[in-house]
Coordinates of C-alpha atoms and ligand atoms in Angstrom, one line a residue:
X1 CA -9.1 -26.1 -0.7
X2 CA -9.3 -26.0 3.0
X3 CA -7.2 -28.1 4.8
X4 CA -7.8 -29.6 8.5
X5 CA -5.8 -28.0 11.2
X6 CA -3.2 -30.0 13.0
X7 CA -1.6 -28.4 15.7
X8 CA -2.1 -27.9 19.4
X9 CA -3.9 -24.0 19.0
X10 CA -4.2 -23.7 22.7
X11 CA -0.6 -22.6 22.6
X12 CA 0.6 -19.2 22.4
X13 CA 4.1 -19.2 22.5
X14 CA 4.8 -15.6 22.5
X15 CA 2.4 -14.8 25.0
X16 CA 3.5 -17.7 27.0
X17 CA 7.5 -16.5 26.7
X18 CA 6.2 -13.0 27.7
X19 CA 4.6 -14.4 30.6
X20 CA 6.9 -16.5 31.8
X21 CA 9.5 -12.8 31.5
X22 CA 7.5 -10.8 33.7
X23 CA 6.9 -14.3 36.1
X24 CA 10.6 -14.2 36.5
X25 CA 10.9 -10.9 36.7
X26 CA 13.9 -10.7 34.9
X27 CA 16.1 -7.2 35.1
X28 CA 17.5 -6.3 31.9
X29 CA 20.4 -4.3 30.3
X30 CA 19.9 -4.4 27.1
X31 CA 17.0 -2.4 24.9
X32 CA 14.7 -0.9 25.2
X33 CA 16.1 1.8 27.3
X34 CA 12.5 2.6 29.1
X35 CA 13.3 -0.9 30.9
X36 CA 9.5 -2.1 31.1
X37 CA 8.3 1.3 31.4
X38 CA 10.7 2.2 34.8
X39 CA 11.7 5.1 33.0
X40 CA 8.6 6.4 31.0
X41 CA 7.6 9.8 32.0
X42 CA 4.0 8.9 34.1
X43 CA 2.2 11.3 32.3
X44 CA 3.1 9.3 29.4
X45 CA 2.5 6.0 31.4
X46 CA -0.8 7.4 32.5
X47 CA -2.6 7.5 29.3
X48 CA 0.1 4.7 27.0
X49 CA -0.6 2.0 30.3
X50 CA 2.0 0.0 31.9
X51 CA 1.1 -3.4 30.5
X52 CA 2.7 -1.8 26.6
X53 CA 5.9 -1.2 28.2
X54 CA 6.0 -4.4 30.5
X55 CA 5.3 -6.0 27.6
X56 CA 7.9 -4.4 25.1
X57 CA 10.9 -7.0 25.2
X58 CA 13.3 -7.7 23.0
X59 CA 13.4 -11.3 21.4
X60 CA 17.2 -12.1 22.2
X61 CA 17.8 -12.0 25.8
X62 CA 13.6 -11.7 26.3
X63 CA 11.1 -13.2 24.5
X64 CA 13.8 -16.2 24.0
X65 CA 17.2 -16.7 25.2
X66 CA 20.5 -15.6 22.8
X67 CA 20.5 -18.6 20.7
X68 CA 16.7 -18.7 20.6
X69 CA 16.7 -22.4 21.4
X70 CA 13.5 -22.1 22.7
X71 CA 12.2 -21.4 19.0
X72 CA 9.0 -18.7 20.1
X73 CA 8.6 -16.6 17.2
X74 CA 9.3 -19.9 14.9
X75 CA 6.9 -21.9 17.1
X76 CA 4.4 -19.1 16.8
X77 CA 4.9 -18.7 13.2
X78 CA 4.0 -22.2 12.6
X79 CA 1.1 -22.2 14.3
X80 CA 0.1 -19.1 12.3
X81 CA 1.0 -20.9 9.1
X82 CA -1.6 -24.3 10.2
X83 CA -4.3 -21.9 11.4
X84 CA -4.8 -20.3 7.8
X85 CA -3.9 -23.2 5.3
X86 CA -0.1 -22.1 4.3
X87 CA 3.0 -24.2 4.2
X88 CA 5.0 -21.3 6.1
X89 CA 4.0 -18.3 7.8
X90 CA 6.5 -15.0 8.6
X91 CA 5.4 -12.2 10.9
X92 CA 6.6 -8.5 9.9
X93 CA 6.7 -6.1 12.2
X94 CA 6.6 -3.2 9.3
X95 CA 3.3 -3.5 8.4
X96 CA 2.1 -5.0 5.0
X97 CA 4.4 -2.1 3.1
X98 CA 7.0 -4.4 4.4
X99 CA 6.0 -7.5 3.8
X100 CA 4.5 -6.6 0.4
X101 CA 7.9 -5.8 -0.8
X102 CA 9.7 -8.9 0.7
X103 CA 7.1 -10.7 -1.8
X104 CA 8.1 -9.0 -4.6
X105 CA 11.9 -9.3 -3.9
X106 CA 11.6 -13.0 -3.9
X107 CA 9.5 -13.4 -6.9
X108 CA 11.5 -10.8 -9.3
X109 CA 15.1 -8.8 -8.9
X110 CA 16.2 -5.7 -10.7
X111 CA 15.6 -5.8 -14.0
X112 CA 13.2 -8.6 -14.0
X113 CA 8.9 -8.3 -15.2
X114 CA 6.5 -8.8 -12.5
X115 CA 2.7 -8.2 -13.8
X116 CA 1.2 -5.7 -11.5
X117 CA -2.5 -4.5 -11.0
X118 CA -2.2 -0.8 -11.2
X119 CA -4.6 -0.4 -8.3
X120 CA -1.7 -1.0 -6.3
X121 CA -1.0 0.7 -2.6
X122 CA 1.6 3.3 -2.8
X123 CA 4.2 0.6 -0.9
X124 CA 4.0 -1.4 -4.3
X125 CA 5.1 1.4 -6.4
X126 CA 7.4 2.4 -3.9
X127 CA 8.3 -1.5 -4.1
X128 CA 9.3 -1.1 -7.6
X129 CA 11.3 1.7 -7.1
X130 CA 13.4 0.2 -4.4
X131 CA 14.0 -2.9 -6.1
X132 CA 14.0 -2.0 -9.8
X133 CA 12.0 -4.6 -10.6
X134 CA 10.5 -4.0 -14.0
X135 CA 6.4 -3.0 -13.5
X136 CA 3.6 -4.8 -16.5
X137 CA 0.9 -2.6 -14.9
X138 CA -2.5 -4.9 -15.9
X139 CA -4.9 -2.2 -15.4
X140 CA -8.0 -2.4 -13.3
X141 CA -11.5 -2.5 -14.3
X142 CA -13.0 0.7 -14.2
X143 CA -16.4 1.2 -13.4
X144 CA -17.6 4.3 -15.0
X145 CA -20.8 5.0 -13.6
X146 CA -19.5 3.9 -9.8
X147 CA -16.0 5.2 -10.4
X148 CA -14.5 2.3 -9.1
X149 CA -11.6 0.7 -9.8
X150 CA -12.0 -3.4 -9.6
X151 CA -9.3 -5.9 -9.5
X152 CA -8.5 -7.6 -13.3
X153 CA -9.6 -10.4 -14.4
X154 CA -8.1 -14.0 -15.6
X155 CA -8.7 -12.7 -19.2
X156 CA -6.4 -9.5 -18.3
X157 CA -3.6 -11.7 -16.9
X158 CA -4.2 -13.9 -19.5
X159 CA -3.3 -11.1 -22.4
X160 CA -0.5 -9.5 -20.4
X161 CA 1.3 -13.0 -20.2
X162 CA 0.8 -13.1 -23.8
X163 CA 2.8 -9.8 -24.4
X164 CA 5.2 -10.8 -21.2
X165 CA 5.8 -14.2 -21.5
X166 CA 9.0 -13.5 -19.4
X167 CA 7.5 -12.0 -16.7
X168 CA 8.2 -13.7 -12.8
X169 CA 5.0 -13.5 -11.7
X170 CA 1.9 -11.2 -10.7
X171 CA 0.6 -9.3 -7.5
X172 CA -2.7 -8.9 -7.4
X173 CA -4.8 -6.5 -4.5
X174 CA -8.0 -8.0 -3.2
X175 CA -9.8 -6.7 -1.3
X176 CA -10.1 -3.3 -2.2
X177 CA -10.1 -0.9 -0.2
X178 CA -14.2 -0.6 -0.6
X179 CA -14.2 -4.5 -0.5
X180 CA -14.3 -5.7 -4.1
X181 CA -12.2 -8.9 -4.8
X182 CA -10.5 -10.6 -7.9
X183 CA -10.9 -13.9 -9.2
X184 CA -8.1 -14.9 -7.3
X185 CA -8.6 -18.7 -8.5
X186 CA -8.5 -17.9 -11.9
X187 CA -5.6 -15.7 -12.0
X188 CA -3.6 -18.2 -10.1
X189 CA -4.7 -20.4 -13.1
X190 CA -3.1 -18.3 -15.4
X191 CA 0.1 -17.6 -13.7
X192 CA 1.0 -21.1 -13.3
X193 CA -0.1 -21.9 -16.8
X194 CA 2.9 -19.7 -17.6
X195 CA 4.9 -20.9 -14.7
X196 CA 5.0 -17.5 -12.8
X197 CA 4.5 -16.9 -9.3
X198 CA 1.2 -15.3 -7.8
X199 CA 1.4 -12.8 -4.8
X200 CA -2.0 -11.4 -3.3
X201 CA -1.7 -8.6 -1.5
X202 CA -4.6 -9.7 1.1
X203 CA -4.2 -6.5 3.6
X204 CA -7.8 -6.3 3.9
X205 CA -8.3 -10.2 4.2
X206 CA -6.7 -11.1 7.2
X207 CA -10.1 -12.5 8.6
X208 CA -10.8 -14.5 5.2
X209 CA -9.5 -18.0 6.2
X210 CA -11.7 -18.0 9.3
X211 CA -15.1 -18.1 7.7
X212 CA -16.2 -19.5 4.7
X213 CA -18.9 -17.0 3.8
X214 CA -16.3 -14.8 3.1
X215 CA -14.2 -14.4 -0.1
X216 CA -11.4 -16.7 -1.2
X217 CA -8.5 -16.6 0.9
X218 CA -5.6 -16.4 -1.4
X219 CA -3.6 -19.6 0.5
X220 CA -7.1 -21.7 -0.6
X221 CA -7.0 -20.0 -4.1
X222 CA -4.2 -21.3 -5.2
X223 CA -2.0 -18.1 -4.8
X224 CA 2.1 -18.5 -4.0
X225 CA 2.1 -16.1 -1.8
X226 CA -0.4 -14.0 0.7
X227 CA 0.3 -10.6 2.3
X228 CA -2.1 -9.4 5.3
X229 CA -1.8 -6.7 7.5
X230 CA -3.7 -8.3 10.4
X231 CA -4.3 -5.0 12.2
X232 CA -6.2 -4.1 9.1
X233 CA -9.8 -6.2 9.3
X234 CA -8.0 -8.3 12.0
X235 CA -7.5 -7.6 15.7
X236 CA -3.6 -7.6 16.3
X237 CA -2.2 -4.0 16.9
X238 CA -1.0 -1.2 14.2
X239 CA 1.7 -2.9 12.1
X240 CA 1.1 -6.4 12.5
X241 CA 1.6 -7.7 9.3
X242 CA 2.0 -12.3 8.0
X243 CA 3.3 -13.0 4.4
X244 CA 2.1 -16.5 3.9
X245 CA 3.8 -19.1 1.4
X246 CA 2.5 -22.4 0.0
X247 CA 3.4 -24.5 -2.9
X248 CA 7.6 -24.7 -4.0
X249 CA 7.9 -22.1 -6.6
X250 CA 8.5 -19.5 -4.0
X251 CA 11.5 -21.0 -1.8
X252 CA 11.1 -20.4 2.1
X253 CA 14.7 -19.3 2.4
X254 CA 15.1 -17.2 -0.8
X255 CA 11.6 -15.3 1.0
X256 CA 12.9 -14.6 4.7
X257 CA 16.4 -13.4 3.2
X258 CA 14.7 -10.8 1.2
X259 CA 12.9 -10.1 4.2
X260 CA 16.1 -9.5 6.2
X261 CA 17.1 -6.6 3.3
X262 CA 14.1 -4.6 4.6
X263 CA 12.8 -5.8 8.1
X264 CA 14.3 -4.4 11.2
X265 CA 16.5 -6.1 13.7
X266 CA 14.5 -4.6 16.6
X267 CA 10.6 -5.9 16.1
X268 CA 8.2 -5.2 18.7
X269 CA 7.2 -8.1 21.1
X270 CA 4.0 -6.4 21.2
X271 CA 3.1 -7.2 17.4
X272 CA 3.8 -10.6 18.1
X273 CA 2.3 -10.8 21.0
X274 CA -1.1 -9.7 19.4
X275 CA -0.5 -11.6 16.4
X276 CA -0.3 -14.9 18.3
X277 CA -3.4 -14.3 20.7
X278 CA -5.1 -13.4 17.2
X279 CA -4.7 -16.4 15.6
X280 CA -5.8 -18.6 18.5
X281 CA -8.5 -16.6 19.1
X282 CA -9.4 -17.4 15.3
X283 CA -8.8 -20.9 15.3
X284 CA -11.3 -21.3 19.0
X285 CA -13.6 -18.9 18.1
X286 CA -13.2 -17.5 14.8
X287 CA -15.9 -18.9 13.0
X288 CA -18.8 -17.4 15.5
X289 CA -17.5 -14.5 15.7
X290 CA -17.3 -13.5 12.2
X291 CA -20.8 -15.1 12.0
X292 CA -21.8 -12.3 14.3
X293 CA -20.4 -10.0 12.4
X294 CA -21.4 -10.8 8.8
X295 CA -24.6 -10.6 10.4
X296 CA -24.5 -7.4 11.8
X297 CA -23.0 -5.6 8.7
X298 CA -26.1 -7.6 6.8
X299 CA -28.4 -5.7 8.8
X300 CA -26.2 -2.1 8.7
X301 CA -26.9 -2.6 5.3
X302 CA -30.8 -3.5 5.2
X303 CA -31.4 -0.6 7.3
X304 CA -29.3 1.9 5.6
X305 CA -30.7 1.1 2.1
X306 CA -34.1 2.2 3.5
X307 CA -32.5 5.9 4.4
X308 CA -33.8 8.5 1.3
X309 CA -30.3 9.4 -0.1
X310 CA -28.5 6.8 0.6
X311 CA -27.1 4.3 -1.7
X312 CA -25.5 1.5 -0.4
X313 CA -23.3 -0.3 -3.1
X314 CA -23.9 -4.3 -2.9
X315 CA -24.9 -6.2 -5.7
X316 CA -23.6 -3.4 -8.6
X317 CA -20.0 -4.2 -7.3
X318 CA -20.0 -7.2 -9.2
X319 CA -20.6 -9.3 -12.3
X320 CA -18.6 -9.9 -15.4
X321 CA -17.1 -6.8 -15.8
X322 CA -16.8 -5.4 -12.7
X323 CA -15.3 -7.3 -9.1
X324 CA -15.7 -11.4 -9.2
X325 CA -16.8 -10.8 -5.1
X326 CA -17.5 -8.6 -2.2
X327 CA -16.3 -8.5 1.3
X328 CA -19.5 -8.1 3.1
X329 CA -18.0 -6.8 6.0
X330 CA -17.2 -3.5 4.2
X331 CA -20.4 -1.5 4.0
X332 CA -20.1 0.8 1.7
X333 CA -22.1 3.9 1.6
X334 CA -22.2 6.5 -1.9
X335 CA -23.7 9.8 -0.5
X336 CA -23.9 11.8 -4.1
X337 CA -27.5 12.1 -4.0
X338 CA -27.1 14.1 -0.8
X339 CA -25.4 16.5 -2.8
X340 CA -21.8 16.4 -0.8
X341 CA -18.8 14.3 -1.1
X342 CA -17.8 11.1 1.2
X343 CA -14.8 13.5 2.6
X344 CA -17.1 16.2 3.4
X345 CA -19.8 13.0 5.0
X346 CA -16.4 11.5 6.5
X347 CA -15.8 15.1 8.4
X348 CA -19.5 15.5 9.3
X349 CA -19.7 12.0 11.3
X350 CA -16.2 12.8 12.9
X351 CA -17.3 16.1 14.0
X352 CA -21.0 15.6 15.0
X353 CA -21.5 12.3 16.0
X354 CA -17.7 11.2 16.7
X355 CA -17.6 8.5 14.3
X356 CA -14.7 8.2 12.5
X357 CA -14.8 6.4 9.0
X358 CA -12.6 4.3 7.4
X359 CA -12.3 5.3 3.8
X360 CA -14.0 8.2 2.1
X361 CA -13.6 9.6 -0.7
X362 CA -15.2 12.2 -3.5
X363 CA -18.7 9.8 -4.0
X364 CA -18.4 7.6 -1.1
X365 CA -17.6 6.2 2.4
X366 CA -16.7 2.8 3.9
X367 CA -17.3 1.4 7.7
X368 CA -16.0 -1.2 8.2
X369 CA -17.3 -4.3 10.4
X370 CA -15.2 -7.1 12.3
X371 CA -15.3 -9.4 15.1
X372 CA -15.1 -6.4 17.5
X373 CA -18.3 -4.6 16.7
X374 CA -21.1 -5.0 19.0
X375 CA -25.0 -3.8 19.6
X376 CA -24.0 -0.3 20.2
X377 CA -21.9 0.1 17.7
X378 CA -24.2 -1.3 14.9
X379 CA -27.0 1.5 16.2
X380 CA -24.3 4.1 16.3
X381 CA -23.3 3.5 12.8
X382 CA -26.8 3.7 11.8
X383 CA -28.3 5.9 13.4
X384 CA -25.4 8.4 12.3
X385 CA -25.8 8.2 8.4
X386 CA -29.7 8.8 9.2
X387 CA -28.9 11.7 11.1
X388 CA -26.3 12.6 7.8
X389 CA -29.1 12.1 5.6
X390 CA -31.5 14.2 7.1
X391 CA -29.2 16.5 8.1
X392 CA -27.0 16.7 4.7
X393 CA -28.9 19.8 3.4
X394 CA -27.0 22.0 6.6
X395 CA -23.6 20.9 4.7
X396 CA -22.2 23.7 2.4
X397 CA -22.4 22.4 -1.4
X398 CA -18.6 21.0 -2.4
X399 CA -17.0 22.4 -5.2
X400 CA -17.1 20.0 -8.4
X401 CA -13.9 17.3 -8.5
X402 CA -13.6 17.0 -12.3
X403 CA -13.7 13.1 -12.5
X404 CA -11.9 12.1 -15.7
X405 CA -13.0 9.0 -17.9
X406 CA -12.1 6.0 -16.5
X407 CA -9.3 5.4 -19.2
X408 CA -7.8 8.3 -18.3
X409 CA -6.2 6.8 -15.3
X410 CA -4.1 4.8 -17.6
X411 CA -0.9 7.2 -18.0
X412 CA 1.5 6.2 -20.3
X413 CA 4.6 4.9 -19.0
X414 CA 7.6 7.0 -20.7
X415 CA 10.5 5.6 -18.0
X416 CA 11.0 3.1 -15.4
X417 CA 10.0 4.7 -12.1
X418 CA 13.0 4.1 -10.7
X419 CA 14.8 5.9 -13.2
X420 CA 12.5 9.0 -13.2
X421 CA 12.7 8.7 -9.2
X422 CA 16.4 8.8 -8.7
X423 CA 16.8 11.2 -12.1
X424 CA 17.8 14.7 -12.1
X425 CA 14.1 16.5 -11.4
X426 CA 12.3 19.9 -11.2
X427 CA 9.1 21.5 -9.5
X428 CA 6.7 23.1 -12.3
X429 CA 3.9 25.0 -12.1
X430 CA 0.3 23.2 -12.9
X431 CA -0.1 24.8 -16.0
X432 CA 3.3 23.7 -17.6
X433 CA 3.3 20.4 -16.4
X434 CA 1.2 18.3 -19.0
X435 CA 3.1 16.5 -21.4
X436 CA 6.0 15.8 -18.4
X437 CA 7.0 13.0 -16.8
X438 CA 6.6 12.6 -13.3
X439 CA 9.2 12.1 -11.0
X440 CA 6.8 11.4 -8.0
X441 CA 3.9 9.1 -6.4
X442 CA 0.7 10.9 -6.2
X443 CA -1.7 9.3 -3.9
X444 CA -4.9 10.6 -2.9
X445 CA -5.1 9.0 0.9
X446 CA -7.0 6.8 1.3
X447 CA -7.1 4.5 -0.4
X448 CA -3.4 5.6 -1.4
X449 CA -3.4 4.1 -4.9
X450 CA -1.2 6.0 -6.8
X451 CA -2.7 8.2 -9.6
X452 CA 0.3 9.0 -10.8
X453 CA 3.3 7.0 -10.7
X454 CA 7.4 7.9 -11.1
X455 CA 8.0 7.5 -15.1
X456 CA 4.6 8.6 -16.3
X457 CA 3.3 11.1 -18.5
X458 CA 1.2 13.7 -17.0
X459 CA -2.4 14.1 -18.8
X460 CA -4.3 17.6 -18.9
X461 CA -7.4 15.2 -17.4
X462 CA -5.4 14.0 -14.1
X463 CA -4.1 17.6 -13.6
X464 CA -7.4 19.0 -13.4
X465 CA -8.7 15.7 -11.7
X466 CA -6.5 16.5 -9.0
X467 CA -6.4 20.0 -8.8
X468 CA -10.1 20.0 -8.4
X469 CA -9.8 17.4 -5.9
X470 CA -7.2 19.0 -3.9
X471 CA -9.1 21.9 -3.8
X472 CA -12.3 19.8 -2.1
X473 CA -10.3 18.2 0.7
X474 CA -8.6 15.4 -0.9
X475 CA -4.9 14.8 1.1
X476 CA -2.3 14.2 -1.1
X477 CA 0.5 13.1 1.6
X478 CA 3.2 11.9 -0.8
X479 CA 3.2 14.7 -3.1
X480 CA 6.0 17.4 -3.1
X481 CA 3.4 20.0 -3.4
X482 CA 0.0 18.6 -1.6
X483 CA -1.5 21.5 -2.7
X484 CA -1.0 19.9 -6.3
X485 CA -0.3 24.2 -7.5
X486 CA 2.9 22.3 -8.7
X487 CA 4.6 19.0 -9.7
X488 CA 7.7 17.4 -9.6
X489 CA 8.9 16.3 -13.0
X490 CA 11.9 14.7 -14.3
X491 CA 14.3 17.3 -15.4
X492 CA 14.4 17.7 -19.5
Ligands
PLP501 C1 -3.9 -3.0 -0.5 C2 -2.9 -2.5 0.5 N1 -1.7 -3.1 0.5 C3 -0.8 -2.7 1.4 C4 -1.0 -1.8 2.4 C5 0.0 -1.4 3.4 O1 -0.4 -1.9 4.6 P1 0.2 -1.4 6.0 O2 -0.6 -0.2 6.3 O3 -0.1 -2.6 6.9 O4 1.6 -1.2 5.8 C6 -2.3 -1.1 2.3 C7 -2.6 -0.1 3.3 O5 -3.6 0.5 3.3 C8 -3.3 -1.5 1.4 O6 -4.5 -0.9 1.3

């Protein structure tokens, strides 16, 4: 488990190499062409700020000098890596779509098995496609009377090995997207029982190895590798995303040269920058501030369970068949006994009370809590799903979303999504397309799991699930046809 940390975490390398940049004032002729905002247009400037552009440098010939001798980002990485418990810590400036990928690539090539949890984020599918690695989707555990998907269980692994004793390894996505988390423990258990690799894709955990009333964090689990996008329930900015690696079945080198495949060769100072004051903050104060927090989404949760119509999920999340653990800091909020979906809530509290809402979708929404919440923001939240409560009658009745049985989300796999990607393919109309193979993602957003994946067969049950969706408000981004009136199928 935990280990102590043993670093100097006063330092901030990127933020001191930034500082000591604008200290000397250096002039530069190199990227980015704004030159530290001299050339943004003010009326950009005016609402963006000068400190972002001051503060967008490159790292060769900015952050650090040409040969980077002064080792900032690797420094800072380091530090990162101590703070949470891993042996090595990468930042990505691509978000965890990125980084997710890069773990992937360096536990499986093209052509090899890696188990998968078929609650995966879109980037995982579009993961497999890229790399044509070879998907063993271990389905999720389907809650039929929440209709939610949890993250599998030891057991599942355990059976999936058993059929794929070849495979490399196996990702693994807790938290969910509504909070629910996986026995990360005993999955990592299993995978090294059969000598395979575990990823966790951790982009909702970011917070998790900072206070210890808070679900496993994958590096203390036992896991081989941990993705977070720290913008996600951290506080660096949009995109900040750490792969973390412990342990020697993954090797360091193998991981940052898959990483080069994908990553860019022009990240933004500013993501490091806000991951490095991140994890410092963490390491001094970490520990009270999430205190604060888990307390304050404990009482958004007391007080909303005594609101007529409101049901907030907690304890029905988990058990044996269902998640192993909750993040507590997700408070999530199913509003079908108010007779109107968590989109149609999600667009109320946007457009009445300007609170914008994580993750809703047809039974439920999601606030979510960190570090950064204070008084006001507690009441706010509260007193705004009262005021949807009472007021929920004003809201026009939704039309039904036909919500299939939960094994229905388990389309059969007919050909490798990269193959029924890159194939020759063809838009149909609705009503022809059962029986096809699809040659897209579809992926209701959020939580963007795809429902349907590249390679599978299209049921009459997901066609009507998703018409009827669409038709409610549900956004289908990736989809040739959002409107889901027609697919895209692989060509007969
Ligand atoms: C489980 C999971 N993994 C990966 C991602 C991708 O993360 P990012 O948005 O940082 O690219 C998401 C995004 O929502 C996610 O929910």
């Amino acid at each position: 488990m935990g280990r102590e940390q043993t670093m100097d975490h006063t330092r901030v390398p990127v933020l001191e190499a930034l500082e000591a940049f604008r200290r000397r004032g250096d002039v530069v002729y190199g990227p980015p062409g704004h030159k530290q905002g001299r050339g943004v247009d003010p009326r950009g400037l005016e609402i963006l700020g000068e400190g972002v552009f001051r503060s967008d440098v490159l790292s060769l010939n900015g952050l650090d000098d040409r040969r980077e001798s002064q080792g900032v980002l690797s420094r800072a990485e380091e530090l990162m890596a101590d703070a949470v418990r891993a042996d090595h810590a990468f930042f990505s400036t691509c978000g965890s779509s990125l980084s997710v990928k890069t773990a992937m690539l360096a536990v499986a090539g093209p052509g090899e098995k890696l188990l998968i949890s078929r609650n995966a984020h879109k980037s995982v599918i579009a993961g497999v496609i890229v790399s044509g690695v070879e998907p063993v989707w271990v389905h999720p555990r389907f809650d039929a009377g929440l209709h939610l998907a949890h993250p599998p269980s030891p057991d599942d692994v355990r059976r999936a090995f058993e059929q794929h004793p070849d495979a490399k390894g196996m990702l693994l996505i807790p938290p969910t997207n509504w909070g629910t988390c996986a026995d990360i423990e005993g999955v990592a258990d299993v995978c090294h029982a059969h000598d395979a690799a575990l990823i966790v894709d951790e982009a909702w955990g970011a917070h998790l190895p900072f206070h210890s009333g808070l679900p496993a964090w994958g590096m203390d689990a036992g896991a081989d590798i941990v993705v977070t996008s720290v913008h996600k329930m951290g506080g660096a900015i949009e995109q900040s995303s750490v792969f973390h690696l412990r342990g020697d079945r993954v090797s360091p080198q193998v991981l940052k040269q898959r990483e080069d495949l994908l990553g860019t060769t022009s990240s933004s100072s500013l993501v490091y920058a806000s991951l490095d004051g991140w994890r410092r903050q963490m390491v001094e104060h970490g520990h009270d501030l999430l205190e604060g927090a888990l307390r304050r989404s404990g009482r958004v949760r007391e007080a909303l369970a005594a609101v007529p119509g409101l049901w907030v999920l907690d304890d029905e999340m988990t058990g044996p068949d269902a998640a192993h653990d909750l993040d507590p800091l997700r408070v999530v909020v199913d509003v079908r006994r108010l007779g109107i979906h968590g989109m149609q809530a999600a667009e109320w509290l946007r457009d009445r009370c300007h609170v914008d809402i994580g993750v809703a979708d047809t039974y439920r929404i999601s606030g979510q809590f960190t570090h950064a919440d204070d008084d006001r923001t507690e009441r706010l939240f509260v007193d705004s799903l009262r005021r949807l409560a009472e007021e929920a009658d004003t809201i026009e009745r939704p039309p039904a979303v036909h919500q299939p049985e939960p094994r229905a989300f388990e389309l059969e796999q007919a050909v490798r999504p990269r193959d029924a990607f890159f194939g020759p393919a063809e838009q149909v109309p609705a009503e022809k397309v059962v029986g096809r193979i699809a040659a897209e993602m579809i992926s209701p957003y959020p939580p963007g799991v795809p429902v349907i994946a590249p390679g599978e067969v299209i049921t009459a049950e997901i066609v009507d699930y998703l018409r009827t969706g669409a038709a409610a408000g549900m956004l289908i981004p990736d989809a040739a046809d959002p409107t889901m009136d027609s697919f895209r199928v692989t060509a007969d």
